[in-house]
Each structure stands twice: as C-alpha cells, then as structure tokens.
Coordinates of C-alpha atoms in Angstrom, one line a residue:
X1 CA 25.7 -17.6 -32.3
X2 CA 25.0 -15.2 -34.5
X3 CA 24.5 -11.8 -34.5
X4 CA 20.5 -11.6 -35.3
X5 CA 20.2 -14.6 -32.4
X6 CA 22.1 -12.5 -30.0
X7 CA 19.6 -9.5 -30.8
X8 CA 17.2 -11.3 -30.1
X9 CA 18.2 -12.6 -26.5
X10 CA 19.1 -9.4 -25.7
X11 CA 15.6 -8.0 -26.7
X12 CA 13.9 -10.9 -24.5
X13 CA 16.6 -10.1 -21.9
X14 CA 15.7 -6.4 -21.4
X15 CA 11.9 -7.1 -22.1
X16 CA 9.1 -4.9 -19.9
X17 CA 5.9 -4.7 -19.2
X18 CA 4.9 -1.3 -20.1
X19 CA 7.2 -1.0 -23.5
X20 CA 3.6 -1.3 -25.0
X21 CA 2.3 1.8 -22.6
X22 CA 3.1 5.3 -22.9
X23 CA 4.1 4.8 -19.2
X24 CA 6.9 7.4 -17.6
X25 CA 7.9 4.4 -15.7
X26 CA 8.9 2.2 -18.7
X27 CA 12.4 2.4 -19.0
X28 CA 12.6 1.9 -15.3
X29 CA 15.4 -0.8 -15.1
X30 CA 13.8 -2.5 -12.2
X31 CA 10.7 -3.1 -14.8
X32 CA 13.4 -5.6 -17.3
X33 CA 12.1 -9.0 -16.7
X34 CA 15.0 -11.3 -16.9
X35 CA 12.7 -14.2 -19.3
X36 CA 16.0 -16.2 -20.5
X37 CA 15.5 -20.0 -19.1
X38 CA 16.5 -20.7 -15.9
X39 CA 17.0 -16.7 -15.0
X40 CA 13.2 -16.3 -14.0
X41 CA 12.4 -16.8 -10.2
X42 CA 10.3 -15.3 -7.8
X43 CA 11.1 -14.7 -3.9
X44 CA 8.6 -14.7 -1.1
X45 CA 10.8 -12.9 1.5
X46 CA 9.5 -9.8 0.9
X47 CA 5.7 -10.9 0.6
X48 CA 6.0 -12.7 4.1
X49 CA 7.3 -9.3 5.3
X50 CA 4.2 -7.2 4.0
X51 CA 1.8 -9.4 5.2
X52 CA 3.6 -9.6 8.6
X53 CA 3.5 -5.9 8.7
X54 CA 0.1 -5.3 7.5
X55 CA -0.9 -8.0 10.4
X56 CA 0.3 -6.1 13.1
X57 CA -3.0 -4.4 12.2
X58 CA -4.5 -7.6 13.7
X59 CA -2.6 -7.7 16.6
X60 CA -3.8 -4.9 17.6
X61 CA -6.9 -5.5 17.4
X62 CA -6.3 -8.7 19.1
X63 CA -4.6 -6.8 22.0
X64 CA -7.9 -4.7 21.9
X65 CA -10.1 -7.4 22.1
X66 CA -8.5 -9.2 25.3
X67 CA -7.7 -5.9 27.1
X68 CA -11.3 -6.1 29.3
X69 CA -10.1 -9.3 30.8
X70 CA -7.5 -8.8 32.7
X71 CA -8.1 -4.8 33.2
X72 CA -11.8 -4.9 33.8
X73 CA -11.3 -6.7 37.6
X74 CA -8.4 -3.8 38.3
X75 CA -10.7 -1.0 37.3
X76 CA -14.1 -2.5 39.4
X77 CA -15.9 -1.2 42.2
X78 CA -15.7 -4.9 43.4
X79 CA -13.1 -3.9 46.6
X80 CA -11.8 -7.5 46.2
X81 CA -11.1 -7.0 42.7
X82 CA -9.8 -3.7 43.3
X83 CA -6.8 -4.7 46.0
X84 CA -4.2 -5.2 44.0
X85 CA -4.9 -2.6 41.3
X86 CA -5.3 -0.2 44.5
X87 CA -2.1 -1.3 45.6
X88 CA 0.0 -0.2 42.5
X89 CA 2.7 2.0 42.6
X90 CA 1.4 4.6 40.2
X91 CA -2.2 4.5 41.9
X92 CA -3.7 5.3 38.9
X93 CA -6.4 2.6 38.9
X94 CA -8.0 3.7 42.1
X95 CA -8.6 7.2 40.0
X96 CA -11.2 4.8 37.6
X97 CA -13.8 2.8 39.4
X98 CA -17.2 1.2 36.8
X99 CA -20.2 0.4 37.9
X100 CA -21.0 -3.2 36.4
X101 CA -23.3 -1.6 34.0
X102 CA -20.2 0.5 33.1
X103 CA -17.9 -2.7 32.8
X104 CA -21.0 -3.8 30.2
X105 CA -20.5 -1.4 27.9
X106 CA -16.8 -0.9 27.8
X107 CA -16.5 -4.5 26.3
X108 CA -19.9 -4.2 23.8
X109 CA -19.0 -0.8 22.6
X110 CA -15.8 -2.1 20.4
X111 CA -18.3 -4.7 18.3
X112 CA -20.6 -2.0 17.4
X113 CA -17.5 0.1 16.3
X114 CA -16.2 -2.2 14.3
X115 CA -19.3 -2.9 12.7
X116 CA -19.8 0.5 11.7
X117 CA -16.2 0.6 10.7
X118 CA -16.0 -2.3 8.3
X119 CA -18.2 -1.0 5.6
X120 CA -17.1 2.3 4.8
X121 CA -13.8 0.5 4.8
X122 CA -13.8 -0.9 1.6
X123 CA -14.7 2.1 -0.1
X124 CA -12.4 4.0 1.2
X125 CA -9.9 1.1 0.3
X126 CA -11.3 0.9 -3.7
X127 CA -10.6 5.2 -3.5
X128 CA -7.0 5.9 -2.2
X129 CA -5.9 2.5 -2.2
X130 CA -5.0 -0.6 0.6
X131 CA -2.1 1.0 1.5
X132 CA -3.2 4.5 1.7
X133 CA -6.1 2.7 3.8
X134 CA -4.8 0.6 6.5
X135 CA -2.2 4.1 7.0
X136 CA -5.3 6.0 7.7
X137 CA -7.5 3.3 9.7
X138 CA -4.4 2.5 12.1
X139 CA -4.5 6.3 13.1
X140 CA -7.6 5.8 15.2
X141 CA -5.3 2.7 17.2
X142 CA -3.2 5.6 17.9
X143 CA -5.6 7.7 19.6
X144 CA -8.0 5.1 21.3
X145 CA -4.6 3.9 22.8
X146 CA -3.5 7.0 23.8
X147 CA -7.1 8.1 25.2
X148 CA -7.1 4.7 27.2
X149 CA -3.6 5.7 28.9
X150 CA -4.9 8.8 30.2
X151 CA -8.7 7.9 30.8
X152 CA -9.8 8.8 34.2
X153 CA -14.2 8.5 33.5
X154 CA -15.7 5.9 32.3
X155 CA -17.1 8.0 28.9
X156 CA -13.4 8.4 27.7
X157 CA -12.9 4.9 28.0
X158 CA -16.6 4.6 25.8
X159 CA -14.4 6.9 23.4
X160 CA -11.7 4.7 23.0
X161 CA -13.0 1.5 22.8
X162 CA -15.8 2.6 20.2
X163 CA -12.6 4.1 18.4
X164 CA -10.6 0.7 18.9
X165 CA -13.7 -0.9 17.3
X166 CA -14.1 1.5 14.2
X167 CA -10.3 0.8 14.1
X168 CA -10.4 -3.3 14.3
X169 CA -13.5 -3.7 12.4
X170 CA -11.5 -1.6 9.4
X171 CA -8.5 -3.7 9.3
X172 CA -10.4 -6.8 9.4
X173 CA -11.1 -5.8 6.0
X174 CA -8.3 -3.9 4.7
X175 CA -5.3 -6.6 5.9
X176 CA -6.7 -10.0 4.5
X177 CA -7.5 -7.9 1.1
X178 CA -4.0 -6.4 0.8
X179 CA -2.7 -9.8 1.6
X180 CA -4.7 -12.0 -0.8
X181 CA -3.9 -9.5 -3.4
X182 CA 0.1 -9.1 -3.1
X183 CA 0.7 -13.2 -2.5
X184 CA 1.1 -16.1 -5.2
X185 CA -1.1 -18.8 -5.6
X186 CA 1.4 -20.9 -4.0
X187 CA 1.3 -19.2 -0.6
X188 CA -1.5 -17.7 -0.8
X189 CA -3.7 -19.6 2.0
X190 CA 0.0 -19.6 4.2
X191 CA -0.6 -15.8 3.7
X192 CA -4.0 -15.7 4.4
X193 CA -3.8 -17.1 7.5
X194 CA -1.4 -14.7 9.1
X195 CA -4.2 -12.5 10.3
X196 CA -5.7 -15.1 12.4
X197 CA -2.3 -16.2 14.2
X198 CA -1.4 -12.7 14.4
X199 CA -4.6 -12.0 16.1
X200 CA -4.4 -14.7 18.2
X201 CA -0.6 -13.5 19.2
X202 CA -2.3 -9.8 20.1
X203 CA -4.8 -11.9 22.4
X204 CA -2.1 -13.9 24.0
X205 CA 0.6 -11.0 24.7
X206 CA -2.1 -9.3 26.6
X207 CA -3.0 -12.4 28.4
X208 CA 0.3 -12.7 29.8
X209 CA 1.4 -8.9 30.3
X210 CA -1.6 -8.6 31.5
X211 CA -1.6 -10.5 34.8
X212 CA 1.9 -8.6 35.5
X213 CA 1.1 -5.3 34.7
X214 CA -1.5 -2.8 36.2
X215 CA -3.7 -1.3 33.1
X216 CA -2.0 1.8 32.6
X217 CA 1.9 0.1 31.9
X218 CA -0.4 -2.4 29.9
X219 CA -2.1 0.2 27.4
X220 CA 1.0 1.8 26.7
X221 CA 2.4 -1.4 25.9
X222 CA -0.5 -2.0 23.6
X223 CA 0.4 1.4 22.0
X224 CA 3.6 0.8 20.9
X225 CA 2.0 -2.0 18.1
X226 CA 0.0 0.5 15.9
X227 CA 2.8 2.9 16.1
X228 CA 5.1 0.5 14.7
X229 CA 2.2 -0.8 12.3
X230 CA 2.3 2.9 11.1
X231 CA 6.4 3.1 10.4
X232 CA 6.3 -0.2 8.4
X233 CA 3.6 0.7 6.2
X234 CA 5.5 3.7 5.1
X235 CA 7.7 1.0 3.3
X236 CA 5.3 -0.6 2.0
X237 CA 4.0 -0.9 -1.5
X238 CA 0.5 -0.3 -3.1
X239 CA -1.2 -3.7 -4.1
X240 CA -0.6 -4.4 -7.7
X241 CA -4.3 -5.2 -8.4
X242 CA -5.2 -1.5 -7.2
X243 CA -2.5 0.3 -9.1
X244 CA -3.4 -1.7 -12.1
X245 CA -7.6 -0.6 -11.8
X246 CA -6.3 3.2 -11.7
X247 CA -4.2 2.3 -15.1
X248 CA -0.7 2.5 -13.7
X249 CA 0.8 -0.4 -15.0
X250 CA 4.3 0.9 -14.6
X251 CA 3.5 0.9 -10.7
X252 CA 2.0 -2.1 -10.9
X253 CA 5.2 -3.9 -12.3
X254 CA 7.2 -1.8 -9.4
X255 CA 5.5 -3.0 -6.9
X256 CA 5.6 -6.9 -8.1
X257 CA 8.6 -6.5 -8.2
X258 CA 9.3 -5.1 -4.9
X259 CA 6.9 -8.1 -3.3
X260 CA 8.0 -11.0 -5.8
X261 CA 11.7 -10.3 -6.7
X262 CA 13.6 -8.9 -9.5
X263 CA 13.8 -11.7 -11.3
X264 CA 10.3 -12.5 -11.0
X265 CA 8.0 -12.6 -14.7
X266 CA 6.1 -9.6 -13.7
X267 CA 4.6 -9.6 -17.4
X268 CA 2.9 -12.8 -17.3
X269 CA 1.6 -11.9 -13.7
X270 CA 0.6 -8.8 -15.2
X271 CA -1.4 -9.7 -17.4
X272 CA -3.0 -12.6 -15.6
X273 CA -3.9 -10.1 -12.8
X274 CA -5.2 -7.3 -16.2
X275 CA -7.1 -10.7 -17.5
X276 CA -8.9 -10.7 -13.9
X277 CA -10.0 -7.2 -13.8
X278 CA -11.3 -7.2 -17.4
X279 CA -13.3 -10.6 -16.7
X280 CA -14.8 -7.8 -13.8
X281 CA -15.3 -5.5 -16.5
X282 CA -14.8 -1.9 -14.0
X283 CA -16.1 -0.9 -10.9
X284 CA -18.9 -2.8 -9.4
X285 CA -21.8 -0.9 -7.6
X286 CA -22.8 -2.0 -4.7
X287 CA -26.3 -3.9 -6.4
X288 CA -23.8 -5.4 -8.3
X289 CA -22.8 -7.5 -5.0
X290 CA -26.0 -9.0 -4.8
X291 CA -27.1 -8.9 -9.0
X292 CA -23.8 -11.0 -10.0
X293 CA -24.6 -14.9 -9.5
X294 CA -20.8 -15.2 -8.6
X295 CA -20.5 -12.7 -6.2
X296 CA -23.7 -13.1 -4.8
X297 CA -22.3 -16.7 -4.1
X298 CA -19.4 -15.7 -3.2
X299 CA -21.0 -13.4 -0.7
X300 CA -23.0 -16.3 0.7
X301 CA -20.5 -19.1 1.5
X302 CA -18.4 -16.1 3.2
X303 CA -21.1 -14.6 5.6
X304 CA -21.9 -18.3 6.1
X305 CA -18.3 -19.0 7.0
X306 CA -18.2 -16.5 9.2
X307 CA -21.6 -17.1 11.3
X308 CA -20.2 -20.5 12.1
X309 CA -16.8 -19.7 13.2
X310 CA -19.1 -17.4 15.7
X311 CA -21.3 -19.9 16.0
X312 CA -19.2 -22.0 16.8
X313 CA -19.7 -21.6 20.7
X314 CA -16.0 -20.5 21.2
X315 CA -16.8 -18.0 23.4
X316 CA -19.1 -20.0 25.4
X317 CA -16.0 -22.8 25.8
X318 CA -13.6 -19.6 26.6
X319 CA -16.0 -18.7 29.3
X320 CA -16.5 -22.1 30.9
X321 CA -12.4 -22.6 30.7
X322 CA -11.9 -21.9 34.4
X323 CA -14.6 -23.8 36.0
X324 CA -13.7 -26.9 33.4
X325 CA -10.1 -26.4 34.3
X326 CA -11.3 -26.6 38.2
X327 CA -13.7 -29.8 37.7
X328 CA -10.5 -31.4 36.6
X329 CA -8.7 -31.1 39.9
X330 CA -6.7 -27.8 39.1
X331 CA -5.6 -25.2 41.1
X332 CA -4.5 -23.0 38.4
X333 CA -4.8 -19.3 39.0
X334 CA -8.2 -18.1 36.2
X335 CA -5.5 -16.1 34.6
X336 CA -3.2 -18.6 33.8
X337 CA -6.2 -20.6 32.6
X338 CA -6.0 -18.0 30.0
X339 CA -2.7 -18.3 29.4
X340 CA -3.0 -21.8 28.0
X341 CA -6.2 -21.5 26.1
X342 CA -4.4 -18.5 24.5
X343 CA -1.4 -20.3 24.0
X344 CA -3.0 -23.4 22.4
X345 CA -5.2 -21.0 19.4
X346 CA -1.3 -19.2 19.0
X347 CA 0.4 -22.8 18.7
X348 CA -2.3 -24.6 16.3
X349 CA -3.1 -21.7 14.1
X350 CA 0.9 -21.5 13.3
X351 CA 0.1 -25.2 12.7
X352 CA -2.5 -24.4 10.1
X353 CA -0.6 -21.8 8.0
X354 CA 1.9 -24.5 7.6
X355 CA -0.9 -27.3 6.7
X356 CA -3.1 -25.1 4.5
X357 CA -1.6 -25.5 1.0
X358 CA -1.2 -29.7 1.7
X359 CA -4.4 -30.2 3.3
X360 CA -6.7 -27.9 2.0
X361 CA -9.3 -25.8 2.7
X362 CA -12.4 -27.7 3.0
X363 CA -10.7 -30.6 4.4
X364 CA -9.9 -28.6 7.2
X365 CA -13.1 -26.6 7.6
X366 CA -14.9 -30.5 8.0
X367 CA -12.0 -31.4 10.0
X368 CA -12.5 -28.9 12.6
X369 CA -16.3 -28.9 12.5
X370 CA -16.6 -32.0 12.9
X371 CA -14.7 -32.8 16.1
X372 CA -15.9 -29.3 17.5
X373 CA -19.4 -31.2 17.1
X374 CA -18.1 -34.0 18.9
X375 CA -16.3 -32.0 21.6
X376 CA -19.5 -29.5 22.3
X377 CA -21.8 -32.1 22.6
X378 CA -19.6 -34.4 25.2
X379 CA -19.0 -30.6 27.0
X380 CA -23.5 -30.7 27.1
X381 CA -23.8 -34.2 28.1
X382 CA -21.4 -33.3 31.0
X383 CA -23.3 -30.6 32.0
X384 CA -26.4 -32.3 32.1
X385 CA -25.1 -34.8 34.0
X386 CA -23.5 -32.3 36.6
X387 CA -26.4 -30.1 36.8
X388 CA -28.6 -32.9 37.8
X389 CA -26.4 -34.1 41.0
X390 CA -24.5 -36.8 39.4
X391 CA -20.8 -37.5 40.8
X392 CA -19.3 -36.4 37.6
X393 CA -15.6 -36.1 39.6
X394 CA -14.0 -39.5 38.0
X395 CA -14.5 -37.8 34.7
X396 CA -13.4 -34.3 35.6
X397 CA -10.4 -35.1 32.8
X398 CA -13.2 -35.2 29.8
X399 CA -14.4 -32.1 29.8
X400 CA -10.9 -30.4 29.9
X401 CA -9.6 -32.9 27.2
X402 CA -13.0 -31.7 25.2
X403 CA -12.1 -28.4 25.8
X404 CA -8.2 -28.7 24.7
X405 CA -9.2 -30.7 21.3
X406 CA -12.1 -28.1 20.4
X407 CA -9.6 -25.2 21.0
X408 CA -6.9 -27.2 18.6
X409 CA -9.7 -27.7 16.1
X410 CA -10.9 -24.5 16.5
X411 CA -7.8 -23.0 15.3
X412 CA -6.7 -25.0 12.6
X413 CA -10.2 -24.4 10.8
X414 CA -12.9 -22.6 11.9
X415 CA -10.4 -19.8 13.7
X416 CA -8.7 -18.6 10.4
X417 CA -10.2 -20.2 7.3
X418 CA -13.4 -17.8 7.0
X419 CA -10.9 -14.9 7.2
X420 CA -8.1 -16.7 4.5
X421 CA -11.4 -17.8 1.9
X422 CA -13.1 -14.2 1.9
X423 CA -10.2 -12.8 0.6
X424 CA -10.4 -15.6 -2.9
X425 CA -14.0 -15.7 -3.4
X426 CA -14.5 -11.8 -5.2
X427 CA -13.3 -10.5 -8.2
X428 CA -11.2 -7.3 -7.8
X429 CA -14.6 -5.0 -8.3
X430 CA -16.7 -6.1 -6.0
X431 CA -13.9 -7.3 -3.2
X432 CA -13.8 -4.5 -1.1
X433 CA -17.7 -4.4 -1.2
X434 CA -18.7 -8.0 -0.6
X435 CA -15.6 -8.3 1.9
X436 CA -17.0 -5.1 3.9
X437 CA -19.8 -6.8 4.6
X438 CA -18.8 -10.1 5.3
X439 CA -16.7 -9.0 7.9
X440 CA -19.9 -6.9 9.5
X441 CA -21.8 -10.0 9.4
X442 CA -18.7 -11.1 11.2
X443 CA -19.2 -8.3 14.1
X444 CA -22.9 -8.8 14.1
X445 CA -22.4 -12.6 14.9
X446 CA -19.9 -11.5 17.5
X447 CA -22.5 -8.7 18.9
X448 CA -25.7 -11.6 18.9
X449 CA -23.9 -15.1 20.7
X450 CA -22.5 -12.1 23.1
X451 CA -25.8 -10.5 23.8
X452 CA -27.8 -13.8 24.1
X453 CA -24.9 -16.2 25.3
X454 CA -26.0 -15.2 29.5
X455 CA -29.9 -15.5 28.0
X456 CA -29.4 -19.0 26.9
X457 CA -27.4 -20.1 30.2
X458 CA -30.2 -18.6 32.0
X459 CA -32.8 -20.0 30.1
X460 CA -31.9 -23.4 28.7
X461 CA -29.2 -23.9 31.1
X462 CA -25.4 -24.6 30.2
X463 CA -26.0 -28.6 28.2
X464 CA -28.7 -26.8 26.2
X465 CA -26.4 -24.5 25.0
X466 CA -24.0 -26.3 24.4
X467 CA -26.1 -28.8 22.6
X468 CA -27.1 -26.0 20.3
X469 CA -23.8 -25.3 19.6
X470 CA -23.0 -28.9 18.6
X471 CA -26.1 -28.6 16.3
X472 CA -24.7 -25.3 14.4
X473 CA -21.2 -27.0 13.8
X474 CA -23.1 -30.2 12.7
X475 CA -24.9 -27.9 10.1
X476 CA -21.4 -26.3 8.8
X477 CA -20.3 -30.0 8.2
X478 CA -22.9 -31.0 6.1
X479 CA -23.1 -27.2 4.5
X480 CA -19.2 -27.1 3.7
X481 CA -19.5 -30.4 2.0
X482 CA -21.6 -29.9 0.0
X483 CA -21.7 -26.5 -0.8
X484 CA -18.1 -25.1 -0.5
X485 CA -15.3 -25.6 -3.0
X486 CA -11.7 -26.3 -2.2
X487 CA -10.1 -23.3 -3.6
X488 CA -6.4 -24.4 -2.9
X489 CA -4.6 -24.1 -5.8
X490 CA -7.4 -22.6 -7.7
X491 CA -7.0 -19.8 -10.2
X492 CA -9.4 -16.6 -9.3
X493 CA -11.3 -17.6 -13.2
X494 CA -11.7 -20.9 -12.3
X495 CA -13.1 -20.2 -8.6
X496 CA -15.3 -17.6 -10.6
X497 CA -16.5 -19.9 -13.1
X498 CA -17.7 -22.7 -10.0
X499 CA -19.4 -20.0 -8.0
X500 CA -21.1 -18.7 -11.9
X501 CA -22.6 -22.1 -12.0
X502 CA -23.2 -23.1 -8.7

C-alpha cells in the first residue's frame, strides 16, 4: 500500500462528526467513528439500560396506580375491613379511618393529577431537556411517597395522590419520548414497549406485597423505586435529538455514543437524525399541532389509540375478575384473584416486546381487538343469561377462559401499542406537544369509563355494558385497518410522508 492510500485510511479511520463544526467537543476521541469495513457496529446493551431506567418512572406509577386496592380495605371505617389492619404491629392504620366518600376521592384524585401534569410536561421537556425532565418530574414521587408514609388525615393522603398523579401523568410523556428518541429502528418497538411491561411489573409488585404488608411497610417499599429512578438518571445521557435542536452536535455524537457503542457510525445517524429536524424546520407552536396535516394525523390515530385501549372495557373485566373467578367454582382468596390477572398482563406484555418487530404493529393491534370483541361479548351474553335466572353453573369455565384470553390480548396489543406508536408518529417539533396531549386524552378516558363505569352497571346492567364494550373494540378493528399504518421498520420521513397524504 502506498503511502497516499494509507493517509487516506487513516483519515477515514479518525473521521468525526463535528470536524466540520467549530465544536469544543471535536477532537474528543470518543467522537472518531471507526468507518473501515467490518470495524462499524453498534451495541444495544447500553440502550436497553436507559430505557430500563427511564421505566422505573413507570413502575412507579404502576405501583401508584394499584396502591388503593389492597390499602383502601386496611384504611376503611368498614370494622370488617379494618381487623387485620387494626391488628398490625405498628398500629398505624387504626390512626387513618375514610369515610367511603373519602376512599372516592383518594383513588380519582391521581387521574386528574396526571392530567394536569401531562401537558406542561412536554414543554418543560422541549426547554431543559428529557433528561433534565424526567429528574425533575420523579421529585414529586419522592414527596407524594414520603407524605403517604407519614399521612395520618385523609387531606394529606388528597396531597399525595394528586402529587403521585402530576408525577405519573408527566412520565407517561417524558419516558416513551426519551426512549423512542435514543433507540434504533431495529429495536425500537422492543423499546417502546418497556413502559407498558414495566408498568404492569409496578401493578403486580404491589399486588403481591400488598396482601402481606400493612400500608405503611408497603409505601415505603413503593418509595424506594423513584429514589433509585432518581440515582440512575444521574448516569444517564441527554437524548441526541434534543442536544442536536439546541445545536450541540458534539453532545449529540457523545451521547450516541454512549447509547449505541463506540464503534457505532454516529455520523450517518447524525445526520439522518439533522435530516429529521430540518424536514421539521424549528420549533413548532402549539397551532402548529393541529395546522400541520401530518401532525394533525398523527395526533388523531394516537388519541384514537389511546381512547380504545381505555375503551377497551379492561377495567370493567378487572372489576368483574373475582365474581368470574367464583362462578367458575374457585375458592381463591379476591387478592390472589389479583395476583393472577396481574401476573398474566406482566407475562404477555414481555411476550409482545419480544413479538413486536416480527409481527408488527397493526397486526397486533387487530389481533388483540378483535378477540377482545369476541371475549366481551361472550362475557355480555353470560351475563344476560345469569341475570335472567338461567342455570349458567355448567359453563362457569367460559366466562373465566373469556376473561384469561381478553387479559392475554389485552396485553399484547391494546395494553402497550398506543404507548410504543405515540412516540413514531411526531416529528421532533411538535413531539412533546402532540404527545402531551395524547397522553391527557389518555387520563381523560381513564377519568370518563371510571366515572360512568357504576352508571352504566346501574343503568344498562352488566351484558349491556359489556356489549358496549364489544361494540368500541369492533370499531378499533375496522378503524385500525383501515386507517392506521404499520410503522415497523419505517423511517420517521417515510411515516411522515403516509400521514402528509393520508
């Protein structure tokens, strides 16, 4: 070889991405991007670990989520409820007695706060950064946590949980927008799923500690997640799609670095990720959302996505889990009825963040829809029959198998495909916008089948609602295929350019 050839290797050897930029960071040697053949690889250790991190954000809002069910019968004026919790060794639930009216708005009060949390959210992420954001969002965790430990009136506990919601609804935005933003193409629906398993994990793990543990020993337990939440973020890196909209490339090939491996081509992702926020052309306002065909779009399939995982009727089948359990012959104690239905969401939404990238995400959106149709309306025929007399006790099995098939489905579609897709459908300058608001369309679904799921029981009785139910999924079949795109494997330009034309 000669030496002009061997220059030149060198030169491509010791190649960077901000040579061109008058960037303090440029001679950084972690910036070299090793571009000989067969020398340029990425490694997804690292991103697996950031999202894992950033999703402990989830579990705790999981963990804040199920933490009325097994602490709201310790902490009743029901005395039967109250026997064991009265019993405890540190007696500290016998110092907290609510009224029924109470109980009401200690579980309602975390929805509203996490609606009125998820919008300022993504400002505040576009203006110190993801990183910077979910820091500052996990300290109000912290302090709900630590004002539940202590609580001894029922408007502390209104304090925390209204904190706990400002704190969830925030990290329902700013975790599945860090993550869709540090991940490759090739895991990035694996990724994206993360913060529905984790979720489901939080749920779970107070499910179970929960019927060993009084309250107290079980809020401190629930503590110790957004502490550690806050210690791994500190180790974290800044997205490189935020560091490159504040102009600091250098940073930006640091951090993909950090997330993709040394030996990654962090020039060519560079720029593909530059090519993305010039197609944006700058910060967004928020008109912009609604003025952009593609983001408006965008903006639509997501909120839709999101009313029918609500819509769904999951709550109403969580609710009726013990009394199906019982029509089946079972004995089982209500909170090991939990257990299981906990258990099943934790097992099958693994299952789906391993089938995501094969199978797709529309596939799996029909998928689930469509045997959660099949599943709600068998679950309202059942009812009908039981609620007018009819010896229903040879099939007690079909409604539980209904229940364990719409809870499978449920998972592997419905449960965290909304949250994976509302993190590919935006642009970099209108994401934290149109996901904001996505997410409180989210919390106001959650807040409306809540409010009105003992109104329609009362009035249409349970097969009505069910029924109704089975109608809404029917509609997100027929809406997802023909409506939605299968982004798997897409580029954010070419998902752009389908919702531009749509």
């Amino acid at each position: 070889m000669d030496s002009d050839k061997v220059v030149r290797a060198m030169a491509r050897w010791w190649q960077t991405v901000s040579q061109e930029d008058n960037d303090p960071s440029s001679r950084n040697p972690m910036l070299y991007d090793p571009l000989q053949d067969g020398v340029v690889k990425t490694s997804k250790k690292m991103q697996y670990f950031a999202a894992m991190v950033v999703c402990l954000g989830a579990v705790s809002a999981g963990t804040a989520l199920a933490w009325t069910s097994p602490v709201l019968p310790q902490i009743s004026e029901d005395p039967n409820a109250n026997t064991t919790a009265n019993n405890s060794t540190d007696g500290s639930s016998s110092q907290l007695q609510l009224t029924l009216s109470q109980q009401t708005w200690v579980s309602s009060l975390l929805a509203i706060g996490a609606f009125l949390g998820a919008l300022p959210t993504g400002y505040i992420a576009d203006y110190i950064g993801r990183r910077y954001t979910a820091l500052v969002m996990d300290i109000p965790f912290i302090v709900a946590w630590t004002a539940t430990i202590f609580a001894n009136s029922a408007t502390v506990l209104y304090f925390a949980r209204f904190t706990i919601g400002l704190a969830t609804g925030s990290f329902c935005v700013v975790a599945p927008m860090y993550i869709s933003e540090i991940a490759e193409s090739s895991i990035r629906g694996t990724l994206g799923t993360l913060f529905q398993l984790t979720l489901s994990i939080g749920i779970l793990l107070v499910y179970i500690i929960g019927a060993m543990v009084t309250w107290t020993t079980l809020s401190v337990l629930c503590l110790l997640v957004p502490v550690a939440l806050f210690i791994g973020m500190l180790f974290l890196p800044e997205t490189p799609t935020y560091l490159l909209k504040k102009g600091r490339r250098g940073d930006a090939a640091l951090s993909l670095k950090w997330l993709w491996g040394r030996y990654c081509d962090s020039r060519t992702a560079i720029q593909q990720i530059q090519s993305e926020l010039d197609q944006a052309g700058g910060n967004a306002s928020f008109s912009d959302v609604f003025r952009i065909r593609a983001a408006r779009n965008g903006l639509i399939i997501s909120m839709l996505l999101m009313f029918f995982q609500q819509f769904s009727g999951v709550n109403a089948v969580i609710f009726y889990t013990v009394p199906i359990f019982k029509s089946a012959g079972s004995t089982l104690d209500p909170s090991i009825c939990s257990i299981i239905v906990g258990f099943v969401q934790v097992v099958m939404t693994f299952t789906s963040s391993l089938m995501i990238e094969k199978a797709g995400r529309k596939s799996l959106l029909i998928f689930s829809s469509t045997i959660m149709t099949i599943c709600l309306a068998i679950l309202g025929a059942y009812f009908d029959m039981k609620d007018d007399g009819k010896d229903v006790s040879s099939i007690g099995w079909l409604p539980l198998l209904c229940v364990v098939l719409y809870m499978i489905t449920f998972s592997v579609g419905y449960g965290p495909i909304p949250w994976l897709m509302m993190g590919e459908l935006f642009l970099p300058d209108v994401k934290a916008t149109a996901v904001a608001l996505t997410v409180m369309s989210n919390w106001f679904s959650v807040f409306l089948v809540t409010k009105t799921f003992g109104s329609m029981i009362t009035a249409w009785g349970s097969d009505m609602t069910f029924w109704f139910f089975a109608f809404c999924m029917f509609v997100a079949t027929m809406y997802v295929a023909f409506m939605v795109l299968e982004t798997k494997g897409k580029s954010s330009s070419q998902i752009q350019s389908w919702l531009d034309n749509k």
